[in-house]
């Protein structure tokens, strides 16, 4: 019998310091704190599932000012953790080829991403590695990223990169590793296309193929991510699998025993909260960056005439959101499109009347850019029917549909529209709920084409809006929304927040 341990993180999203940037206060999170509670030996592997470069004001600030620093903060965090192997996540491509290269050049661990082909030969990238532990156990490891990268990412970011089919690559790598190894591991930056408790199919898109990999391939261990769900260890068609929650607040400790006579592995896993103390030396080395980030976050941007208060998710969806309307007005001002749609994060958020970058970063969480699509009445109605599916009626009262809550919370897949006047009737079946759809001035949409501005995320059809992926693209932006919001408020201070009320929900 040969015993081993695996420490697994994923979807760190720039959380290096133990800081809640939205609240401006410390919290028990971040790679530096995580590293302080992990001890490594010759029979321990430390693995990560990707999505590191995007997600916090620190990572955002660093990527804009990286020439000012002699270190890479995200790499420093993983190096402090002594990460052995990691893969790339879809968000790691958001900042272009050079940002990926800089990250990989500064990492001491080995990047495994078999379905990413570097056409330039510049990236320190491998398809798989066979790692022999101190006890002699031969561990074969590969990494895979969801192939939706090629759908979501801006083409200029992938000019030197080719993204291959995730499932086919996972299958190919297994066939290479299995004859050479005692234990096979796939680090997959993707999730599950089925509800693991009920078996209900969640999506046919191919964005997530974790269940298919487990069912049809046969890895001993499948480490997943991307969906930001907590999936504690379970056997799925003979493959042991977990999924790590996001933002370096928790991580997995996985223990295993390889039984040589039976040629099988028993697994046990537990999820552990990140502690309160960081690795002191690395913390102090990165502290000048953190101080600059905090100063930048508190710099004044402008003023609103009134504070926008946080709203509960159901109330905002039923009656409108001044915050979403502000975002839509920013998008319309940038593009001059006919209509706009935006979404909000999973947690209720507002915006103080004295606006800072911290407030904007807390209110608009996503590293999105804008896309303008050509749409018509039929497209708009189909997209709005998806929005109307956000609701269900229980005991005569509207509630948020379980389809947006399980297996993970997806409030961000409810969209708020501006420039339209529309109504939902929740007493009607899903797919038949849009009972009014016209322009904001009350005139008919008619048989003509319009322009709709939305996020690059939504424009790919993600979240059940496949109809938008079929629309011609009229224009793409390269500036992130947080910057656009700051500039919009700065130019118009003191700004009056937009008015809601051009839609109605009947139940």
Coordinates of C-alpha atoms in Angstrom, one line a residue:
X1 CA 0.0 0.0 0.0
X2 CA 1.3 3.5 -0.9
X3 CA -0.2 6.5 0.7
X4 CA -0.3 10.0 -0.7
X5 CA -1.9 13.4 -0.2
X6 CA -3.1 16.1 -2.6
X7 CA -3.8 19.8 -1.8
X8 CA -6.2 21.2 -4.4
X9 CA -7.1 24.8 -5.1
X10 CA -9.0 26.3 -8.0
X11 CA -10.6 29.6 -9.2
X12 CA -8.5 31.7 -6.9
X13 CA -9.4 34.7 -9.0
X14 CA -6.6 37.0 -7.9
X15 CA -7.2 36.5 -4.1
X16 CA -3.6 36.6 -2.9
X17 CA -3.9 38.8 0.2
X18 CA -6.4 38.1 3.1
X19 CA -8.5 41.1 2.1
X20 CA -12.1 41.7 1.3
X21 CA -11.7 44.5 -1.2
X22 CA -15.4 45.3 -1.5
X23 CA -15.7 45.9 2.3
X24 CA -12.2 47.2 2.7
X25 CA -11.4 44.9 5.6
X26 CA -9.4 41.7 6.4
X27 CA -10.8 38.3 5.9
X28 CA -9.6 34.7 6.1
X29 CA -8.8 34.1 2.5
X30 CA -6.0 34.3 -0.1
X31 CA -3.1 32.2 -1.2
X32 CA -0.7 33.7 1.3
X33 CA -2.8 32.5 4.2
X34 CA -3.5 29.2 2.6
X35 CA 0.2 28.6 2.1
X36 CA 0.8 29.2 5.8
X37 CA -1.3 26.1 6.7
X38 CA 0.1 23.6 4.2
X39 CA 3.0 21.4 4.9
X40 CA 4.5 19.5 2.1
X41 CA 6.5 16.2 1.9
X42 CA 7.7 13.8 -0.8
X43 CA 4.3 12.1 -1.0
X44 CA 2.3 15.3 -1.3
X45 CA 1.2 17.0 -4.5
X46 CA -0.1 20.6 -4.6
X47 CA -2.4 21.2 -7.6
X48 CA -4.5 24.1 -8.9
X49 CA -7.3 24.2 -11.4
X50 CA -6.9 27.7 -13.0
X51 CA -8.6 31.1 -13.2
X52 CA -6.0 33.0 -11.3
X53 CA -5.2 36.2 -13.2
X54 CA -8.7 37.8 -13.0
X55 CA -11.0 38.7 -10.2
X56 CA -9.7 41.2 -7.6
X57 CA -8.7 44.9 -7.7
X58 CA -5.2 43.7 -6.9
X59 CA -4.9 41.5 -10.0
X60 CA -6.6 44.3 -12.1
X61 CA -4.1 46.9 -10.8
X62 CA -1.1 44.7 -11.3
X63 CA -1.9 43.8 -14.8
X64 CA -2.2 47.5 -15.7
X65 CA 1.0 48.5 -13.9
X66 CA 3.1 45.3 -14.1
X67 CA 6.2 47.1 -15.4
X68 CA 6.4 48.9 -12.1
X69 CA 7.0 45.7 -10.2
X70 CA 9.8 43.1 -10.1
X71 CA 7.5 40.3 -9.1
X72 CA 4.3 38.7 -10.2
X73 CA 1.9 38.6 -7.2
X74 CA -0.3 35.7 -8.4
X75 CA 2.8 33.6 -9.2
X76 CA 4.3 34.6 -5.8
X77 CA 1.3 33.3 -4.0
X78 CA 1.4 29.9 -5.7
X79 CA 5.2 29.7 -5.3
X80 CA 4.7 30.3 -1.6
X81 CA 2.2 27.4 -1.6
X82 CA 4.8 25.3 -3.5
X83 CA 2.3 24.4 -6.2
X84 CA 3.6 21.5 -8.2
X85 CA 1.2 21.5 -11.2
X86 CA -1.6 23.7 -12.4
X87 CA -3.8 24.3 -15.4
X88 CA -5.1 27.5 -17.0
X89 CA -8.7 28.7 -16.7
X90 CA -10.8 30.6 -19.2
X91 CA -10.3 33.9 -17.4
X92 CA -6.5 33.5 -17.6
X93 CA -6.7 34.4 -21.2
X94 CA -8.6 37.7 -20.7
X95 CA -5.5 39.9 -20.8
X96 CA -3.8 38.5 -23.8
X97 CA -0.9 36.2 -24.7
X98 CA 1.8 38.3 -23.0
X99 CA 0.0 38.2 -19.7
X100 CA -0.3 34.4 -19.8
X101 CA 3.4 34.2 -20.8
X102 CA 4.5 36.5 -17.9
X103 CA 2.5 34.4 -15.4
X104 CA 3.9 31.1 -16.6
X105 CA 7.5 32.5 -16.7
X106 CA 7.2 33.4 -13.0
X107 CA 5.6 30.2 -11.8
X108 CA 7.9 27.6 -10.3
X109 CA 5.2 24.9 -10.8
X110 CA 4.5 23.2 -14.1
X111 CA 1.6 24.3 -16.3
X112 CA -0.4 21.3 -17.7
X113 CA -2.9 22.3 -20.3
X114 CA -3.1 19.7 -23.0
X115 CA -5.8 21.2 -25.1
X116 CA -4.0 24.6 -25.4
X117 CA -1.6 24.5 -28.3
X118 CA 1.0 27.3 -28.3
X119 CA 1.6 28.1 -31.9
X120 CA 4.6 30.4 -31.1
X121 CA 6.5 28.0 -28.9
X122 CA 7.0 30.7 -26.3
X123 CA 4.8 29.3 -23.4
X124 CA 6.1 27.0 -20.7
X125 CA 3.3 24.6 -21.3
X126 CA 3.0 20.8 -21.1
X127 CA 0.3 18.3 -22.0
X128 CA 1.1 15.9 -19.1
X129 CA 3.7 14.9 -16.6
X130 CA 4.5 11.6 -14.8
X131 CA 5.5 12.4 -11.2
X132 CA 7.1 9.7 -9.1
X133 CA 6.4 10.2 -5.4
X134 CA 8.9 9.4 -2.7
X135 CA 7.2 6.1 -2.0
X136 CA 7.5 5.1 -5.7
X137 CA 3.9 5.8 -6.7
X138 CA 3.8 6.8 -10.4
X139 CA 1.2 9.6 -10.8
X140 CA 0.2 10.7 -14.3
X141 CA -1.3 14.2 -14.4
X142 CA -2.8 16.2 -17.2
X143 CA -4.7 19.5 -17.4
X144 CA -7.6 20.6 -19.5
X145 CA -9.4 23.9 -19.9
X146 CA -13.0 24.3 -21.1
X147 CA -12.9 24.7 -24.8
X148 CA -15.4 27.6 -24.6
X149 CA -12.3 29.8 -24.3
X150 CA -12.4 30.0 -28.1
X151 CA -16.0 31.2 -27.9
X152 CA -15.6 33.7 -25.1
X153 CA -12.2 35.1 -25.7
X154 CA -11.3 38.1 -28.0
X155 CA -9.7 36.7 -31.2
X156 CA -6.6 38.9 -30.8
X157 CA -5.9 37.1 -27.5
X158 CA -5.8 33.7 -29.2
X159 CA -3.8 34.6 -32.3
X160 CA -0.8 32.5 -31.1
X161 CA -3.0 29.8 -29.4
X162 CA -5.2 27.0 -30.6
X163 CA -7.9 25.5 -28.3
X164 CA -8.7 21.9 -28.9
X165 CA -11.8 19.9 -27.9
X166 CA -11.7 19.4 -24.1
X167 CA -13.3 15.9 -24.0
X168 CA -11.3 14.5 -26.9
X169 CA -8.0 15.8 -25.4
X170 CA -8.9 14.4 -22.0
X171 CA -9.5 11.0 -23.6
X172 CA -6.2 11.1 -25.6
X173 CA -4.2 12.0 -22.5
X174 CA -5.7 9.2 -20.5
X175 CA -4.7 6.7 -23.2
X176 CA -1.1 8.0 -22.9
X177 CA -1.0 8.0 -19.1
X178 CA -2.8 4.8 -18.1
X179 CA -0.2 2.3 -19.3
X180 CA 2.6 4.2 -17.6
X181 CA 1.1 5.1 -14.2
X182 CA -0.4 3.7 -11.0
X183 CA -2.6 6.8 -10.6
X184 CA -4.2 9.1 -13.2
X185 CA -5.3 12.6 -12.5
X186 CA -7.1 15.1 -14.7
X187 CA -7.1 18.7 -13.6
X188 CA -10.1 20.1 -15.5
X189 CA -11.0 23.7 -15.6
X190 CA -14.6 22.9 -16.3
X191 CA -17.5 21.5 -14.4
X192 CA -20.5 19.2 -14.5
X193 CA -23.1 19.2 -17.2
X194 CA -25.5 17.2 -15.0
X195 CA -26.9 17.7 -11.5
X196 CA -24.8 15.2 -9.5
X197 CA -27.7 14.5 -7.1
X198 CA -30.6 14.1 -9.5
X199 CA -28.9 13.4 -12.9
X200 CA -30.8 16.2 -14.5
X201 CA -29.1 17.5 -17.6
X202 CA -28.0 21.1 -17.0
X203 CA -26.6 22.0 -20.4
X204 CA -25.9 20.4 -23.8
X205 CA -23.5 23.2 -24.8
X206 CA -20.2 21.4 -24.1
X207 CA -19.0 24.2 -21.8
X208 CA -18.8 21.6 -19.0
X209 CA -18.2 17.9 -19.7
X210 CA -17.1 16.6 -16.3
X211 CA -19.7 13.9 -16.1
X212 CA -18.8 12.7 -19.6
X213 CA -15.1 12.5 -18.7
X214 CA -15.9 10.5 -15.6
X215 CA -18.4 8.2 -17.4
X216 CA -16.5 7.5 -20.6
X217 CA -12.8 8.0 -19.9
X218 CA -11.8 6.5 -16.5
X219 CA -9.4 8.8 -14.6
X220 CA -8.8 7.8 -11.0
X221 CA -9.2 11.4 -9.9
X222 CA -11.0 14.3 -11.7
X223 CA -10.3 17.7 -10.1
X224 CA -12.9 20.2 -11.4
X225 CA -13.5 24.0 -11.2
X226 CA -15.0 26.8 -13.2
X227 CA -18.5 26.5 -11.9
X228 CA -17.6 27.8 -8.4
X229 CA -19.6 25.1 -6.7
X230 CA -18.5 23.1 -3.7
X231 CA -18.5 19.4 -4.7
X232 CA -17.2 17.3 -1.8
X233 CA -15.6 14.1 -2.7
X234 CA -17.7 11.5 -4.4
X235 CA -17.3 8.6 -6.8
X236 CA -18.8 9.3 -10.2
X237 CA -18.9 6.3 -12.5
X238 CA -15.7 4.9 -10.8
X239 CA -13.8 8.3 -10.9
X240 CA -13.3 10.1 -7.6
X241 CA -14.1 13.8 -8.1
X242 CA -14.3 17.1 -6.3
X243 CA -14.9 20.8 -7.1
X244 CA -13.3 23.6 -5.2
X245 CA -15.2 26.8 -4.3
X246 CA -13.8 30.1 -5.6
X247 CA -11.7 32.9 -4.2
X248 CA -9.2 31.1 -2.0
X249 CA -11.5 30.9 1.0
X250 CA -11.4 27.1 1.1
X251 CA -9.3 24.3 -0.3
X252 CA -9.3 20.5 -0.5
X253 CA -7.1 18.0 1.3
X254 CA -7.3 14.7 -0.5
X255 CA -5.8 11.5 1.0
X256 CA -5.3 8.4 -1.0
X257 CA -4.1 4.8 -0.6
X258 CA -2.9 2.9 -3.6
X259 CA -3.5 -0.8 -3.1
X260 CA -0.9 -2.5 -5.3
X261 CA -2.3 -6.0 -5.3
X262 CA -5.8 -4.8 -6.4
X263 CA -4.3 -2.0 -8.5
X264 CA -6.9 0.5 -7.2
X265 CA -7.0 3.6 -5.1
X266 CA -9.1 4.5 -2.2
X267 CA -9.7 8.3 -1.7
X268 CA -10.8 10.4 1.2
X269 CA -11.2 14.2 1.0
X270 CA -12.1 17.1 3.3
X271 CA -12.6 20.7 2.6
X272 CA -10.8 23.2 4.9
X273 CA -11.2 26.9 5.5
X274 CA -8.3 29.2 5.0
X275 CA -6.7 30.5 8.2
X276 CA -5.9 33.9 9.5
X277 CA -2.1 34.1 9.2
X278 CA -0.2 34.7 6.0
X279 CA 3.3 33.6 5.0
X280 CA 5.1 36.6 6.5
X281 CA 8.1 36.9 4.1
X282 CA 6.0 36.9 0.9
X283 CA 3.3 39.0 2.5
X284 CA 5.9 41.8 3.3
X285 CA 7.4 41.5 -0.2
X286 CA 4.1 42.1 -1.9
X287 CA 2.8 44.7 0.6
X288 CA 3.9 47.7 -1.4
X289 CA 1.6 46.6 -4.2
X290 CA -1.3 46.0 -1.8
X291 CA -0.9 49.5 -0.4
X292 CA -1.0 51.0 -3.9
X293 CA -4.1 49.0 -4.7
X294 CA -5.9 50.3 -1.5
X295 CA -5.0 53.9 -2.3
X296 CA -6.2 53.5 -5.8
X297 CA -9.5 52.0 -4.7
X298 CA -10.3 54.9 -2.3
X299 CA -9.6 57.6 -4.9
X300 CA -12.8 59.6 -5.6
X301 CA -14.3 59.2 -9.0
X302 CA -17.4 61.4 -8.8
X303 CA -20.8 61.8 -7.2
X304 CA -24.3 60.5 -7.5
X305 CA -27.2 62.7 -6.5
X306 CA -28.5 59.8 -4.4
X307 CA -27.0 56.7 -3.0
X308 CA -28.1 53.5 -4.8
X309 CA -29.1 51.1 -2.1
X310 CA -28.6 47.3 -2.4
X311 CA -31.7 45.4 -3.3
X312 CA -32.6 41.8 -2.6
X313 CA -32.4 39.8 -5.8
X314 CA -36.1 39.0 -6.2
X315 CA -37.2 42.6 -5.6
X316 CA -34.7 43.9 -8.1
X317 CA -35.9 41.4 -10.7
X318 CA -39.6 42.1 -10.1
X319 CA -39.4 45.9 -9.9
X320 CA -36.2 47.0 -11.6
X321 CA -32.8 48.0 -10.4
X322 CA -31.4 51.6 -10.4
X323 CA -27.9 50.0 -10.4
X324 CA -28.6 47.9 -13.5
X325 CA -30.1 50.9 -15.2
X326 CA -27.0 52.9 -14.5
X327 CA -24.9 50.2 -16.1
X328 CA -27.2 50.1 -19.1
X329 CA -26.9 53.9 -19.5
X330 CA -23.1 53.6 -19.5
X331 CA -23.4 50.9 -22.2
X332 CA -25.8 53.0 -24.3
X333 CA -23.6 56.1 -24.0
X334 CA -20.5 54.2 -25.1
X335 CA -22.1 52.5 -28.1
X336 CA -25.2 54.5 -29.1
X337 CA -27.0 51.2 -29.5
X338 CA -30.8 51.0 -29.6
X339 CA -31.2 48.8 -26.6
X340 CA -28.9 47.5 -23.7
X341 CA -29.0 44.6 -21.3
X342 CA -26.9 43.9 -18.3
X343 CA -26.9 41.7 -15.2
X344 CA -25.9 42.0 -11.6
X345 CA -23.7 39.8 -9.4
X346 CA -25.0 37.1 -7.0
X347 CA -24.9 39.4 -3.9
X348 CA -27.0 42.5 -3.5
X349 CA -24.9 45.6 -4.3
X350 CA -25.4 49.3 -4.3
X351 CA -23.3 52.4 -4.9
X352 CA -22.6 55.3 -2.4
X353 CA -23.2 58.8 -3.5
X354 CA -19.5 59.5 -3.2
X355 CA -18.2 57.1 -5.8
X356 CA -14.8 55.5 -5.6
X357 CA -13.2 52.7 -7.6
X358 CA -13.8 50.4 -4.6
X359 CA -17.5 51.1 -4.9
X360 CA -17.5 50.5 -8.7
X361 CA -15.4 47.3 -8.3
X362 CA -17.9 46.0 -5.7
X363 CA -21.0 47.0 -7.7
X364 CA -19.7 45.6 -11.1
X365 CA -17.8 42.4 -10.4
X366 CA -17.0 41.2 -13.9
X367 CA -14.1 41.8 -16.2
X368 CA -16.4 42.3 -19.1
X369 CA -16.2 44.3 -22.3
X370 CA -19.0 45.4 -24.5
X371 CA -20.4 43.8 -27.7
X372 CA -23.1 45.2 -30.0
X373 CA -25.3 42.7 -31.7
X374 CA -27.8 43.0 -34.5
X375 CA -31.2 41.8 -33.2
X376 CA -34.8 41.8 -34.2
X377 CA -38.1 41.4 -32.3
X378 CA -37.9 37.6 -32.4
X379 CA -34.4 37.6 -30.9
X380 CA -35.4 40.0 -28.1
X381 CA -38.5 38.1 -27.2
X382 CA -36.5 34.8 -27.0
X383 CA -33.9 36.4 -24.8
X384 CA -36.6 38.0 -22.6
X385 CA -38.4 34.6 -22.2
X386 CA -35.1 33.3 -20.7
X387 CA -35.2 36.2 -18.3
X388 CA -38.8 35.4 -17.4
X389 CA -37.8 31.8 -16.6
X390 CA -36.0 33.3 -13.6
X391 CA -39.3 33.3 -11.7
X392 CA -41.6 30.5 -10.5
X393 CA -44.9 30.8 -8.6
X394 CA -45.3 29.1 -5.2
X395 CA -48.4 29.6 -3.1
X396 CA -49.4 32.4 -5.4
X397 CA -46.2 34.4 -4.9
X398 CA -43.2 34.8 -7.2
X399 CA -40.0 33.1 -6.2
X400 CA -36.7 32.6 -7.9
X401 CA -36.7 29.5 -10.0
X402 CA -34.7 26.5 -8.7
X403 CA -33.1 26.4 -12.2
X404 CA -31.2 29.6 -11.3
X405 CA -30.3 28.3 -7.8
X406 CA -29.2 24.7 -8.3
X407 CA -26.7 23.2 -8.7
X408 CA -25.2 26.7 -8.3
X409 CA -26.6 30.2 -7.8
X410 CA -26.9 32.1 -11.0
X411 CA -28.6 35.4 -10.3
X412 CA -26.1 36.9 -12.9
X413 CA -28.1 35.1 -15.6
X414 CA -31.1 37.4 -15.2
X415 CA -30.8 40.4 -17.5
X416 CA -32.1 43.9 -17.1
X417 CA -33.0 45.7 -20.3
X418 CA -33.0 49.4 -21.1
X419 CA -34.7 51.1 -24.1
X420 CA -37.6 48.6 -24.2
X421 CA -41.0 48.5 -22.7
X422 CA -42.0 44.9 -21.8
X423 CA -44.1 42.7 -19.5
X424 CA -44.0 39.2 -18.1
X425 CA -47.0 37.2 -17.1
X426 CA -45.8 34.6 -14.6
X427 CA -49.2 32.8 -14.7
X428 CA -48.3 31.6 -18.1
X429 CA -45.9 28.6 -18.9
X430 CA -42.2 29.2 -19.2
X431 CA -41.5 30.2 -22.8
X432 CA -44.8 32.0 -23.2
X433 CA -44.5 34.7 -20.6
X434 CA -43.6 37.8 -22.6
X435 CA -46.9 39.6 -23.1
X436 CA -45.7 43.0 -24.1
X437 CA -42.6 44.0 -26.1
X438 CA -42.2 47.4 -27.7
X439 CA -39.8 50.4 -27.7
X440 CA -39.5 52.6 -24.7
X441 CA -41.7 55.3 -26.3
X442 CA -44.5 52.7 -26.8
X443 CA -44.1 52.2 -30.5
X444 CA -44.0 48.8 -32.1
X445 CA -40.7 47.2 -32.9
X446 CA -42.0 46.2 -36.3
X447 CA -40.2 44.2 -38.9
X448 CA -36.7 45.8 -38.8
X449 CA -33.2 45.3 -37.3
X450 CA -31.9 46.9 -34.1
X451 CA -28.7 47.1 -32.2
X452 CA -28.3 45.6 -28.7
X453 CA -25.3 46.2 -26.5
X454 CA -24.4 43.6 -23.9
X455 CA -21.4 42.0 -22.3
X456 CA -18.9 39.9 -24.1
X457 CA -20.0 37.1 -21.7
X458 CA -23.7 37.3 -22.7
X459 CA -23.0 37.8 -26.4
X460 CA -21.6 34.2 -26.5
X461 CA -25.0 32.9 -25.5
X462 CA -23.9 31.7 -22.1
X463 CA -26.5 31.4 -19.4
X464 CA -29.3 30.1 -21.6
X465 CA -29.2 32.9 -24.2
X466 CA -28.0 30.8 -27.1
X467 CA -30.1 33.0 -29.4
X468 CA -27.7 35.9 -28.9
X469 CA -24.7 33.8 -30.1
X470 CA -26.4 33.5 -33.5
X471 CA -26.7 37.3 -33.9
X472 CA -24.3 39.2 -36.2
X473 CA -21.7 41.2 -34.3
X474 CA -21.7 44.9 -35.2
X475 CA -18.9 46.1 -32.9
X476 CA -16.6 45.0 -30.1
X477 CA -15.0 47.1 -27.4
X478 CA -11.7 46.5 -25.7
X479 CA -12.2 48.7 -22.6
X480 CA -13.5 47.0 -19.4
X481 CA -16.9 48.1 -18.0
X482 CA -15.4 49.2 -14.7
X483 CA -13.3 51.8 -16.5
X484 CA -16.4 52.9 -18.6
X485 CA -18.5 53.3 -15.4
X486 CA -15.8 55.4 -13.7
X487 CA -15.4 57.7 -16.8
X488 CA -19.2 58.0 -17.2
X489 CA -19.7 59.1 -13.6
X490 CA -16.7 61.4 -13.6
X491 CA -18.0 63.3 -16.7
X492 CA -21.6 63.7 -15.4
X493 CA -21.1 64.4 -11.6
X494 CA -23.3 64.9 -9.8
X495 CA -25.1 62.1 -11.7
X496 CA -28.8 61.2 -11.2
X497 CA -29.2 57.5 -11.4
X498 CA -31.4 56.2 -14.2
X499 CA -35.1 55.6 -13.8
X500 CA -36.6 52.1 -13.9
X501 CA -40.1 51.1 -14.5
X502 CA -40.3 50.2 -18.2
X503 CA -41.2 46.6 -17.6
X504 CA -43.9 44.9 -15.5
X505 CA -44.2 41.5 -13.9
X506 CA -47.7 40.1 -13.4
X507 CA -48.4 37.1 -11.2

